[in-house]
Short mmCIF file of C-alpha atoms in Angstrom, two decimals:
data_model
loop_
_atom_site.label_atom_id
_atom_site.label_comp_id
_atom_site.label_asym_id
_atom_site.label_seq_id
_atom_site.Cartn_x
_atom_site.Cartn_y
_atom_site.Cartn_z
CA MET A 547 -15.35 -9.62 11.29
CA SER A 548 -12.94 -7.39 13.21
CA ALA A 549 -11.06 -4.21 11.34
CA ILE A 550 -8.22 -4.10 13.34
CA ARG A 551 -7.14 -7.30 11.96
CA LEU A 552 -7.74 -6.56 8.31
CA LEU A 553 -5.59 -2.78 9.62
CA VAL A 554 -2.77 -4.41 11.18
CA LEU A 555 -2.05 -7.21 8.40
CA GLY A 556 -2.58 -4.51 5.73
CA ALA A 557 -0.03 -2.13 7.76
CA VAL A 558 2.35 -4.87 8.02
CA ARG A 559 1.97 -5.83 4.38
CA GLN A 560 2.49 -2.18 3.17
CA HIS A 561 6.05 -2.39 4.57
CA GLY A 562 7.15 -5.70 3.82
CA ARG A 563 8.50 -5.93 7.47
CA ALA A 564 7.07 -3.42 10.55
CA HIS A 565 7.22 -3.45 14.06
CA GLY A 566 4.72 -2.73 16.08
CA TYR A 567 5.76 1.02 16.34
CA GLN A 568 5.47 1.78 12.43
CA VAL A 569 2.24 0.04 12.65
CA ARG A 570 0.52 1.97 15.48
CA ASN A 571 1.93 4.97 13.85
CA ASP A 572 0.41 4.12 10.41
CA LEU A 573 -2.90 3.38 11.81
CA GLU A 574 -2.68 6.38 14.12
CA PHE A 575 -2.10 8.63 10.89
CA TRP A 576 -5.18 7.39 9.51
CA GLY A 577 -7.28 8.09 12.36
CA ALA A 578 -7.94 4.47 13.28
CA HIS A 579 -7.58 5.15 16.53
CA GLU A 580 -10.95 7.13 15.83
CA TRP A 581 -12.73 5.32 13.68
CA SER A 582 -11.94 1.47 14.88
CA SER A 583 -10.67 -0.06 17.69
CA ALA A 584 -7.24 0.58 16.53
CA LYS A 585 -6.14 1.76 19.57
CA PRO A 586 -2.09 0.96 20.83
CA GLY A 587 -2.61 -2.26 23.33
CA SER A 588 -5.26 -4.13 20.45
CA ILE A 589 -2.72 -3.40 17.77
CA TYR A 590 0.72 -5.01 19.86
CA HIS A 591 -2.12 -8.01 20.92
CA ALA A 592 -3.22 -8.66 17.49
CA LEU A 593 0.04 -8.83 16.41
CA LYS A 594 1.08 -11.51 19.02
CA GLN A 595 -1.98 -13.29 18.45
CA MET A 596 -1.60 -13.58 14.61
CA ALA A 597 2.06 -14.70 14.86
CA LYS A 598 0.67 -17.49 17.43
CA GLN A 599 -1.84 -18.26 14.67
CA GLY A 600 0.82 -18.09 11.63
CA LEU A 601 -0.16 -15.41 9.66
CA LEU A 602 2.97 -13.46 10.78
CA ILE A 603 6.30 -14.36 11.25
CA ALA A 604 7.59 -12.62 14.47
CA HIS A 605 11.76 -11.62 14.09
CA ASP A 606 13.46 -10.32 16.88
CA VAL A 607 16.09 -7.59 16.00
CA ALA A 608 18.58 -5.06 17.32
CA PRO A 609 17.72 -4.99 21.36
CA SER A 610 15.86 -1.48 21.92
CA GLU A 611 17.76 1.45 22.48
CA ALA A 612 16.42 2.31 25.60
CA GLY A 613 17.74 -1.20 26.78
CA GLY A 614 14.68 -3.37 26.85
CA PRO A 615 14.11 -6.59 25.07
CA PRO A 616 14.84 -6.65 21.31
CA ARG A 617 12.41 -5.08 18.87
CA THR A 618 10.24 -7.59 17.29
CA GLU A 619 9.52 -6.60 13.60
CA TYR A 620 6.53 -8.74 11.65
CA GLU A 621 6.39 -9.96 8.29
CA LEU A 622 3.25 -11.66 6.95
CA THR A 623 3.35 -15.49 6.06
CA GLY A 624 1.41 -17.11 3.27
CA LYS A 625 -1.36 -17.72 5.29
CA GLY A 626 -1.37 -14.46 6.29
CA GLU A 627 -1.57 -13.10 2.67
CA GLU A 628 -4.24 -15.12 2.14
CA GLU A 629 -6.20 -13.68 5.52
CA TYR A 630 -5.53 -10.43 4.37
CA PHE A 631 -6.91 -10.73 0.57
CA THR A 632 -10.17 -12.81 2.01
CA LEU A 633 -10.50 -9.87 4.67
CA LEU A 634 -10.27 -7.20 2.27
CA ARG A 635 -12.19 -8.92 -0.02
CA GLU A 636 -15.35 -9.74 2.34
CA ALA A 637 -14.84 -5.98 3.81
CA LEU A 638 -15.25 -4.50 0.05
CA SER A 639 -18.14 -6.68 -1.29
CA SER A 640 -20.37 -7.24 1.98
CA HIS A 641 -23.52 -4.85 2.79
CA ASP A 642 -23.69 -5.46 6.37
CA GLN A 643 -19.73 -4.94 6.99
CA LYS A 644 -19.53 -2.11 10.14
CA VAL A 645 -18.20 1.26 8.98
CA ASP A 646 -14.83 0.57 10.86
CA VAL A 647 -14.43 -3.05 8.55
CA LEU A 648 -15.14 -0.81 5.22
CA SER A 649 -13.02 1.95 6.18
CA ALA A 650 -10.15 -0.39 6.11
CA GLY A 651 -11.22 -1.99 3.32
CA VAL A 652 -11.45 1.10 1.49
CA GLY A 653 -7.94 1.82 3.32
CA PHE A 654 -6.40 -0.83 1.19
CA ILE A 655 -8.44 -1.20 -1.91
CA VAL A 656 -5.48 -0.11 -3.63
CA ASP A 657 -4.01 -3.48 -3.65
CA LEU A 658 -6.54 -5.20 -5.46
CA PRO A 659 -6.49 -5.19 -9.73
CA ARG A 660 -8.90 -2.46 -10.51
CA ALA A 661 -11.17 -4.70 -12.15
CA GLU A 662 -11.66 -6.93 -8.96
CA ALA A 663 -12.07 -4.23 -6.83
CA ILE A 664 -14.85 -2.80 -8.70
CA ALA A 665 -16.45 -6.29 -9.27
CA LEU A 666 -16.60 -6.21 -5.28
CA LEU A 667 -17.87 -2.92 -4.91
CA LYS A 668 -21.34 -3.62 -7.64
CA GLN A 669 -21.38 -7.03 -5.45
CA ARG A 670 -21.63 -4.76 -2.58
CA VAL A 671 -24.28 -2.29 -4.31
CA GLU A 672 -26.36 -5.30 -5.32
CA SER A 673 -26.29 -6.44 -1.63
CA LEU A 674 -27.33 -3.12 -0.40
CA GLU A 675 -29.98 -2.94 -3.15
CA ALA A 676 -31.82 -6.43 -2.04
CA TRP A 677 -31.26 -5.74 1.77
CA ARG A 678 -33.39 -2.50 0.93
CA SER A 679 -35.93 -4.45 -0.94
CA GLU A 680 -36.08 -7.09 2.38
CA ILE A 681 -36.92 -3.95 4.50
CA GLY A 682 -39.44 -2.54 1.94
CA ARG A 683 -40.87 -6.27 1.92
CA HIS A 684 -41.31 -7.26 5.44
CA TRP A 685 -41.13 -4.16 7.38
CA THR A 686 -43.10 -1.45 6.07
CA PRO A 687 -46.20 -0.64 7.86
CA ASP A 688 -49.62 -1.58 6.25
CA VAL A 689 -52.22 0.89 5.09
CA GLY A 690 -53.40 2.75 8.58
CA GLN A 691 -51.04 1.01 10.77
CA ASP A 692 -48.78 3.32 12.64
CA TRP A 693 -45.91 1.85 13.96
CA GLY A 694 -44.73 5.18 16.15
CA HIS A 695 -41.27 5.52 16.24
CA ILE A 696 -40.41 1.99 15.72
CA GLY A 697 -41.02 3.15 12.19
CA GLU A 698 -37.96 5.23 12.22
CA ILE A 699 -35.53 2.50 12.78
CA MET A 700 -36.95 0.73 9.72
CA GLY A 701 -36.19 4.71 8.03
CA MET A 702 -32.94 4.63 9.32
CA TRP A 703 -32.30 1.21 7.94
CA VAL A 704 -33.27 2.08 4.40
CA HIS A 705 -31.59 5.54 4.65
CA THR A 706 -28.77 3.65 5.30
CA ALA A 707 -28.89 1.06 2.84
CA GLN A 708 -29.39 3.89 -0.01
CA SER A 709 -26.75 6.14 1.00
CA GLY A 710 -24.53 2.94 1.21
CA ALA A 711 -25.15 2.17 -2.05
CA GLN A 712 -25.09 5.51 -3.55
CA TRP A 713 -21.56 6.17 -2.18
CA THR A 714 -20.24 3.10 -3.38
CA ARG A 715 -21.40 3.71 -6.76
CA GLY A 716 -19.55 7.02 -6.75
CA LEU A 717 -16.46 5.16 -5.62
CA ILE A 718 -17.05 2.93 -8.58
CA GLU A 719 -17.22 5.52 -11.19
CA ARG A 720 -14.38 7.39 -9.83
CA LEU A 721 -12.19 3.27 -9.88
CA GLU A 722 -13.62 3.04 -13.72
CA GLY A 723 -12.86 6.73 -14.26
CA GLY A 724 -8.89 5.85 -13.60
CA ALA A 725 -8.74 7.55 -9.82
CA TYR A 726 -5.61 5.89 -7.92
CA VAL A 727 -3.01 3.40 -8.65
CA MET A 728 -4.17 0.04 -8.21
CA ALA A 729 -1.95 -3.08 -7.86
CA ASP A 730 -0.36 -3.91 -10.94
CA GLU A 731 -0.65 -0.62 -12.19
CA GLY A 732 2.56 0.64 -10.47
CA ASP A 733 3.64 1.73 -6.63
CA GLN A 734 -0.21 2.39 -5.41
CA TRP A 735 1.00 5.00 -2.59
CA LYS A 736 3.47 7.23 -4.51
CA GLY A 737 3.06 10.55 -3.96
CA ILE A 738 0.62 9.69 -1.19
CA VAL A 739 1.66 11.04 2.56
CA THR A 740 2.25 8.40 4.95
CA SER A 741 2.89 8.73 8.23
CA GLY A 742 6.79 9.13 7.95
CA GLU A 743 5.97 12.39 6.18
#
């Protein structure tokens, strides 16, 4: 999965209707250009591609003040809304997502009901624990074997699985303790600094 797809759909959804510059501003404010492929060109490309795929509706609005072509605003379609939530759920539940995809998922976690977000994160912990067990079962040197520096790879995987599970358990605890305003609990973004502030 590509983080850019989830990021762009989520940013447009947050506004209801947004032009490319708004999406770009939001993602840059999050620092997404540092931890994902959300660079200006890829954001505009993603908007156009997803409009072609029927995930977004493109609305031409007032001409640009600089005298260029009309500014295009985008809005999620029903299909785009489905795709957004599918990507969000995958980002939060799967252990093998790249860190940019997981980061995008966490950025939009408040769009889910609390119980669902917790359940998805618990799936992620189970998946990480199963992966760690798999590594231990199949890729651990036998007594007397020396895998040398190759053993460091296995150690890194085990550490990654353990630290990922630990971090996820912490987020679950915070959510269970009432952290953040989730979907159906009020305005999830109220009081949170956004790119417009």
